[in-house]
């Protein structure tokens, strides 16, 4: 027999025993079944408890089986992967449950009439009415906040990345970090104090000012990170050609990072679109249509949801309207996120050969 034949028949020693690809699914199924048995035997009626027991059993089972078959080193890798999957499911399941409940309850009264009519003279306990006035208020308030907050945030980020040096830049960075974590009610109280000083009545633009305060640090942070990703070679090449720095920023740096900047602005808009506390303090709400954000109380979707839920104790119609408005607000935020992703992909640098 030739040496080649002997070498061909010799088993490889570089690859040890390994679990089949379907083993995680089998371990997961066994963990769920065992968790159900333990839950029923222990008198645990909550499915959340069953799920937590199944997650623990899945991690322990994966480690035990992998350690016995593949060795402890590979078992540690599999248990790390198991933790990632368990964390992913713990994050996704509440989100899916929230969306499912909102959709199932919100579609009861969500129709064209609901989107194109206001509450008007409809009482909270009566069926009918709509959220047109709240949609108008939210669009105007969030739009004005974006007009104020986005340019200020972008210009602040440009200063920090391109010009910021010394104590002033450190102070600006510190205050941006502080503003990122302030509660929304604090921004509302700040604007409310100014309104009391000047003896002003509630109006939509006051809510826009509070929302702009909440929006600025998000835009600054996202824009700052996007500007830092622009290669310095592009700046140096432009400056070497004698182009002024301000024109380099305008024509080279910003176009290169415009996709990420736009995404950050859209995410900031989605963040402030659901704020209720500052709007409750400064806008007060209005069942009638008010197209002028600079005069008189105005409605908004988060405030409408809060007010309808307050009146839902003895009125199922208000309860249904609150869920339908919640579904509309979620759809609005989802559309903004999809637009942000589309713009980021459209403006992303081409990496082809």
Short mmCIF file of C-alpha atoms in Angstrom, two decimals, residues 26 63 97 120 133 197 235 258 296 345:
data_model
loop_
_atom_site.label_atom_id
_atom_site.label_comp_id
_atom_site.label_asym_id
_atom_site.label_seq_id
_atom_site.Cartn_x
_atom_site.Cartn_y
_atom_site.Cartn_z
CA UNK A 26 -32.84 21.29 20.37
CA UNK A 63 -22.49 24.81 28.70
CA UNK A 97 -45.29 42.68 22.90
CA UNK A 120 -64.08 69.81 18.79
CA UNK A 133 -55.57 68.91 15.94
CA UNK A 197 -41.34 86.34 34.25
CA UNK A 235 -8.94 68.18 5.18
CA UNK A 258 -23.97 64.40 5.72
CA UNK A 296 -53.01 80.15 22.34
CA UNK A 345 -27.55 54.56 2.89
#
